[in-house]
Short mmCIF file of C-alpha atoms and ligand atoms in Angstrom, two decimals:
data_model
loop_
_atom_site.label_atom_id
_atom_site.label_comp_id
_atom_site.label_asym_id
_atom_site.label_seq_id
_atom_site.Cartn_x
_atom_site.Cartn_y
_atom_site.Cartn_z
CA MET A 1 129.45 163.01 64.14
CA PRO A 2 131.28 166.46 63.80
CA SER A 3 134.20 166.86 62.59
CA SER A 4 137.45 167.29 65.01
CA PRO A 5 138.95 169.80 66.83
CA ARG A 6 142.50 171.07 66.33
CA ARG A 7 144.87 172.30 68.40
CA ASP A 8 148.62 173.46 67.45
CA GLN A 9 150.57 170.55 65.70
CA PRO A 10 149.60 168.84 63.27
CA ALA A 11 146.99 165.81 64.16
CA PRO A 12 146.34 167.15 66.94
CA GLY A 13 149.36 167.61 69.07
CA HIS A 14 146.47 169.45 70.29
CA ALA A 15 147.75 172.08 71.22
CA GLN A 16 148.47 172.22 68.44
CA HIS A 17 145.49 171.00 66.70
CA ALA A 18 142.75 173.44 64.61
CA PRO A 19 139.49 172.65 65.63
CA GLY A 20 136.93 171.90 63.08
CA GLN A 21 138.98 172.79 59.98
CA GLY A 22 140.15 169.89 57.19
CA GLN A 23 140.26 166.49 57.42
CA ALA A 24 142.80 164.91 60.16
CA ALA A 25 142.97 166.23 63.22
CA PRO A 26 143.11 169.66 63.85
CA GLY A 27 145.94 171.59 64.85
CA ARG A 28 145.80 174.35 66.95
CA ALA A 29 148.21 176.54 64.85
CA GLN A 30 150.75 176.47 62.38
CA SER A 31 153.86 175.32 62.84
CA ALA A 32 157.17 178.62 62.56
CA PRO A 33 158.98 178.46 59.73
CA ARG A 34 162.27 176.49 59.77
CA ALA A 35 164.33 178.93 58.89
CA GLN A 36 162.75 179.94 62.76
CA GLN A 37 163.23 177.07 64.50
CA ALA A 38 166.08 176.80 66.51
CA ALA A 39 169.67 175.42 65.24
CA PRO A 40 170.86 172.15 66.28
CA HIS A 41 172.65 172.60 69.72
CA ARG A 42 175.08 171.35 72.55
CA ALA A 43 172.72 171.11 74.89
CA ARG A 44 174.02 170.22 78.28
CA PRO A 45 171.28 168.38 80.83
CA ALA A 46 168.58 170.31 82.93
CA ARG A 47 169.24 170.50 86.45
CA ARG A 48 166.14 170.61 89.30
CA ASP A 49 165.58 173.60 91.50
CA PRO A 50 164.44 173.82 94.66
CA PRO A 51 160.60 174.92 95.22
CA VAL A 52 160.08 178.55 96.35
CA PRO A 53 157.85 178.85 99.40
CA ARG A 54 154.74 181.10 98.39
CA SER A 55 155.65 183.40 100.89
CA ASP A 56 159.28 183.77 98.97
CA TRP A 57 157.69 184.71 95.75
CA THR A 58 157.31 187.75 93.32
CA PRO A 59 154.56 187.50 90.47
CA PRO A 60 156.68 189.00 87.36
CA SER A 61 155.62 192.31 86.59
CA ARG A 62 153.49 193.10 83.31
CA ARG A 63 155.69 194.47 81.63
CA ARG A 64 158.16 191.79 81.66
CA VAL A 65 155.56 189.05 80.81
CA ARG A 66 154.25 191.38 77.98
CA ALA A 67 158.26 191.75 76.97
CA LEU A 68 158.43 187.44 76.92
CA ARG A 69 155.10 187.43 74.89
CA ASP A 70 156.67 189.97 72.33
CA ARG A 71 159.65 187.68 72.25
CA LEU A 72 157.40 184.65 71.02
CA ARG A 73 155.99 185.98 68.90
CA LEU A 74 158.81 187.58 67.22
CA VAL A 75 159.79 183.77 66.93
CA TYR A 76 157.13 181.83 66.35
CA GLY A 77 154.77 184.43 65.37
CA ARG A 78 151.09 184.75 66.68
CA PRO A 79 149.44 181.58 66.79
CA SER A 80 145.38 181.44 65.04
CA ALA A 81 143.23 179.27 66.14
CA PRO A 82 139.34 180.28 65.46
CA PRO A 83 136.73 178.93 68.30
CA HIS A 84 135.26 175.74 66.29
CA ALA A 85 132.05 175.82 68.76
CA GLN A 86 132.44 171.76 68.91
CA PRO A 87 132.90 171.89 72.72
CA LEU A 88 132.41 167.66 73.11
CA ASP A 89 134.91 166.89 70.38
CA GLU A 90 137.52 169.33 72.35
CA LEU A 91 136.66 167.05 75.57
CA ILE A 92 137.23 163.65 73.61
CA LEU A 93 139.97 165.05 71.74
CA THR A 94 142.03 166.24 75.12
CA VAL A 95 141.28 163.46 76.31
CA LEU A 96 142.87 161.20 74.08
CA SER A 97 146.13 163.48 73.67
CA GLN A 98 146.98 161.98 76.76
CA SER A 99 149.61 160.81 77.48
CA THR A 100 151.26 160.22 73.72
CA ASN A 101 151.52 161.92 70.18
CA ASP A 102 148.98 164.61 68.34
CA ARG A 103 149.71 162.03 65.38
CA ASN A 104 148.14 159.42 67.44
CA ARG A 105 145.43 160.94 69.56
CA ASP A 106 144.40 162.56 66.01
CA VAL A 107 144.43 158.15 64.28
CA ALA A 108 142.66 157.55 67.82
CA PHE A 109 139.92 160.30 67.32
CA LEU A 110 139.19 160.07 64.22
CA ARG A 111 138.59 156.34 64.28
CA LEU A 112 136.59 156.33 66.60
CA ARG A 113 134.63 159.15 64.60
CA SER A 114 134.26 156.71 61.97
CA ARG A 115 133.10 153.79 63.97
CA PHE A 116 130.62 155.04 65.92
CA GLU A 117 126.90 157.19 64.60
CA ASP A 118 127.73 159.60 67.45
CA TRP A 119 128.53 160.19 70.73
CA THR A 120 125.68 158.52 71.95
CA ALA A 121 126.75 155.65 70.58
CA VAL A 122 129.63 155.68 71.43
CA ARG A 123 128.27 155.80 75.00
CA GLU A 124 126.33 153.14 74.59
CA ALA A 125 128.76 150.82 72.58
CA PRO A 126 130.40 147.92 74.38
CA VAL A 127 133.52 149.55 76.09
CA GLU A 128 136.13 146.52 74.80
CA ASP A 129 134.88 148.67 71.36
CA VAL A 130 135.79 151.71 71.95
CA GLU A 131 138.76 151.07 73.71
CA ALA A 132 140.05 148.59 70.41
CA ALA A 133 138.50 152.05 68.23
CA ILE A 134 140.88 154.09 70.37
CA ARG A 135 144.07 151.71 70.69
CA PRO A 136 146.52 153.86 68.90
CA GLY A 137 146.05 156.62 71.42
CA GLY A 138 147.51 154.26 74.32
CA ILE A 139 146.35 153.24 77.27
CA SER A 140 143.53 152.41 75.64
CA LYS A 141 142.01 150.93 78.66
CA VAL A 142 141.92 153.71 80.84
CA LYS A 143 140.39 156.56 78.72
CA SER A 144 137.38 154.60 77.03
CA GLU A 145 136.36 154.13 80.19
CA ARG A 146 137.46 158.00 81.16
CA ILE A 147 135.43 158.64 77.90
CA GLN A 148 132.18 156.80 78.27
CA GLY A 149 132.30 157.67 82.15
CA ILE A 150 131.78 161.54 80.50
CA LEU A 151 129.76 160.66 78.26
CA ARG A 152 127.05 158.84 80.97
CA ALA A 153 127.74 162.38 82.83
CA LEU A 154 126.08 164.17 80.40
CA GLY A 155 122.32 164.41 79.06
CA ASP A 156 121.31 162.51 76.37
CA PRO A 157 121.85 163.36 73.43
CA PRO A 158 124.95 163.96 75.36
CA SER A 159 126.27 167.67 74.71
CA LEU A 160 128.03 170.65 76.08
CA ASP A 161 127.05 173.21 73.93
CA HIS A 162 125.34 174.60 76.73
CA LEU A 163 128.62 176.11 77.75
CA ALA A 164 128.64 178.76 75.29
CA ASP A 165 126.56 180.60 77.26
CA LEU A 166 127.68 180.47 81.10
CA ASP A 167 130.63 182.83 82.79
CA VAL A 168 134.31 180.98 82.36
CA ALA A 169 133.73 179.73 85.90
CA THR A 170 130.85 178.50 86.29
CA ALA A 171 131.61 176.43 82.92
CA ARG A 172 134.98 175.61 84.32
CA ALA A 173 133.50 174.15 87.74
CA GLU A 174 130.46 172.36 85.11
CA LEU A 175 133.57 170.17 83.28
CA CYS A 176 135.57 169.93 86.33
CA ALA A 177 133.08 167.78 87.85
CA LEU A 178 132.68 165.40 84.66
CA PRO A 179 135.16 162.31 85.79
CA GLY A 180 138.73 162.65 85.19
CA VAL A 181 138.31 166.25 84.17
CA GLY A 182 141.16 169.13 85.72
CA ARG A 183 141.91 171.83 85.18
CA LYS A 184 144.15 171.89 82.20
CA THR A 185 141.11 169.73 80.69
CA ALA A 186 138.60 171.84 81.14
CA ALA A 187 140.95 175.05 79.88
CA CYS A 188 140.85 173.28 76.38
CA VAL A 189 137.66 172.87 75.86
CA LEU A 190 136.62 176.01 77.01
CA LEU A 191 139.78 177.96 75.14
CA PHE A 192 140.33 176.08 71.80
CA SER A 193 135.78 175.89 71.65
CA PHE A 194 134.35 178.88 72.81
CA GLY A 195 137.86 181.47 73.19
CA MET A 196 136.65 181.88 76.07
CA PRO A 197 139.67 183.48 78.35
CA ASP A 198 141.16 180.21 79.65
CA VAL A 199 144.77 179.18 79.48
CA PRO A 200 146.12 175.58 79.70
CA VAL A 201 149.23 174.56 81.74
CA ASP A 202 150.34 170.99 80.11
CA THR A 203 153.45 170.02 81.15
CA HIS A 204 155.88 172.26 78.42
CA VAL A 205 153.92 175.31 79.86
CA SER A 206 154.80 175.10 83.20
CA ARG A 207 157.73 173.62 82.71
CA VAL A 208 159.28 176.30 80.18
CA GLY A 209 156.87 179.10 82.45
CA THR A 210 158.56 178.31 85.67
CA ARG A 211 162.91 178.60 83.46
CA LEU A 212 161.47 181.82 82.46
CA GLY A 213 160.77 183.35 86.25
CA LEU A 214 156.88 183.14 85.33
CA PHE A 215 155.75 180.57 87.91
CA ARG A 216 156.83 179.46 91.25
CA PRO A 217 159.51 176.70 91.35
CA GLY A 218 157.46 173.96 92.57
CA ALA A 219 153.86 175.46 92.35
CA PRO A 220 151.45 172.56 92.56
CA PHE A 221 149.17 172.43 88.49
CA GLU A 222 145.94 174.40 90.22
CA GLU A 223 148.12 177.25 91.18
CA LEU A 224 150.08 177.01 87.83
CA HIS A 225 146.19 177.54 86.25
CA ASP A 226 145.75 180.91 88.21
CA ASP A 227 148.89 182.31 88.32
CA MET A 228 148.65 181.63 84.39
CA LEU A 229 145.73 183.52 84.20
CA ALA A 230 146.56 186.23 86.54
CA ILE A 231 149.54 187.17 83.91
CA THR A 232 147.96 186.49 80.73
CA PRO A 233 147.55 190.27 79.34
CA ARG A 234 143.09 189.27 77.89
CA GLY A 235 143.18 188.31 74.81
CA GLN A 236 146.10 186.63 74.29
CA GLU A 237 145.69 183.14 75.82
CA LEU A 238 145.86 180.84 72.90
CA GLU A 239 148.82 183.08 71.54
CA LEU A 240 150.87 183.04 75.01
CA HIS A 241 149.41 179.11 75.51
CA VAL A 242 150.25 178.28 72.48
CA ASN A 243 153.89 180.18 72.03
CA LEU A 244 154.93 178.87 74.84
CA LEU A 245 153.81 175.05 74.48
CA ARG A 246 155.86 175.49 70.54
CA HIS A 247 158.74 176.43 72.80
CA GLY A 248 159.07 173.42 75.51
CA ARG A 249 158.57 171.61 71.73
CA ARG A 250 161.34 173.48 69.63
CA THR A 251 164.12 174.84 72.31
CA CYS A 252 162.92 173.95 75.84
CA HIS A 253 163.19 170.87 76.51
CA ALA A 254 162.46 169.00 79.20
CA GLN A 255 166.14 167.40 79.53
CA ARG A 256 168.04 169.10 77.25
CA PRO A 257 167.54 172.49 76.98
CA GLN A 258 168.85 174.06 74.00
CA CYS A 259 170.17 177.62 75.95
CA PRO A 260 173.02 178.36 74.07
CA GLU A 261 171.15 179.17 71.11
CA CYS A 262 168.29 180.23 72.58
CA PRO A 263 166.23 183.00 71.24
CA LEU A 264 164.75 183.75 74.89
CA LEU A 265 168.03 183.22 76.61
CA ARG A 266 169.22 187.06 77.33
CA MET A 267 165.16 187.52 79.18
CA CYS A 268 165.37 183.68 81.33
CA PRO A 269 166.82 183.39 84.81
CA TRP A 270 167.35 179.51 84.15
CA GLY A 271 169.00 179.69 81.06
CA ARG A 272 170.95 182.63 81.96
CA SER A 273 172.44 180.69 85.72
CA ALA A 274 173.38 177.17 83.78
CA ARG A 275 175.63 179.16 81.51
FE1 SF4 B 1 164.88 177.39 78.31
FE2 SF4 B 1 165.48 179.70 76.74
FE3 SF4 B 1 165.53 179.09 79.27
FE4 SF4 B 1 167.64 177.09 78.28
S1 SF4 B 1 167.70 180.05 77.83
S2 SF4 B 1 165.91 177.14 79.86
S3 SF4 B 1 165.89 176.94 76.44
S4 SF4 B 1 163.94 179.32 78.46
#
């Protein structure tokens, strides 16, 4: 079985792992230097903003998106995660990442890799064995059934390598037709495996982007993905995804965002209005 993909933070927070290199499940991009990390804070609980109707929404200008990108780049650098060309690994890793942290996801992935010879063996194994292998990743009953469902829906042997030859829309549609696979998971596979221009919008990217005025408050995930693609400068999909994600993890927390210490405060309508 091939080595595992990675994402942004160590052990694959996915998205925080950079694929296919090293041992443990990969972190896609390196963490920012400590000196750049947010200082301790006295954050206040986050408020909830009402949804904005689509008809009342004005998308951010390209200039504003570039300014935010540049500010994030100053804080977090430019992440690098060359495409690893292991789309099935990436898909399984992304399934394992649901409702758990990067470390537990990586442990589950590596156990799965070590206990079975290849993805065909995972598909043919008793589901209880798959469930036992990935137990450290949480909700293992659901995930084991989903993984086997995906593997059964693929060819023999299971592979997604052909996606590299498809255009993004076709490849995305094919992925989203698999059991339990949605836009975010498909975008992870396309971006991290092949460097295709797609952008995963997870809970951090969604929250930070909405507070910064990139997304319409109340937008459903399908719209968030479409809007994220529309505003992201071509070729910078990985950078914008990873740096928004990092900012969500380090500073712009869901419950207690550290607005007073946030380097984006002056550019953030949500943070300024909370002062
Ligand atoms: Fe998030 Fe910073 Fe805006 Fe506060 S000022 S909401 S921490 S991006």
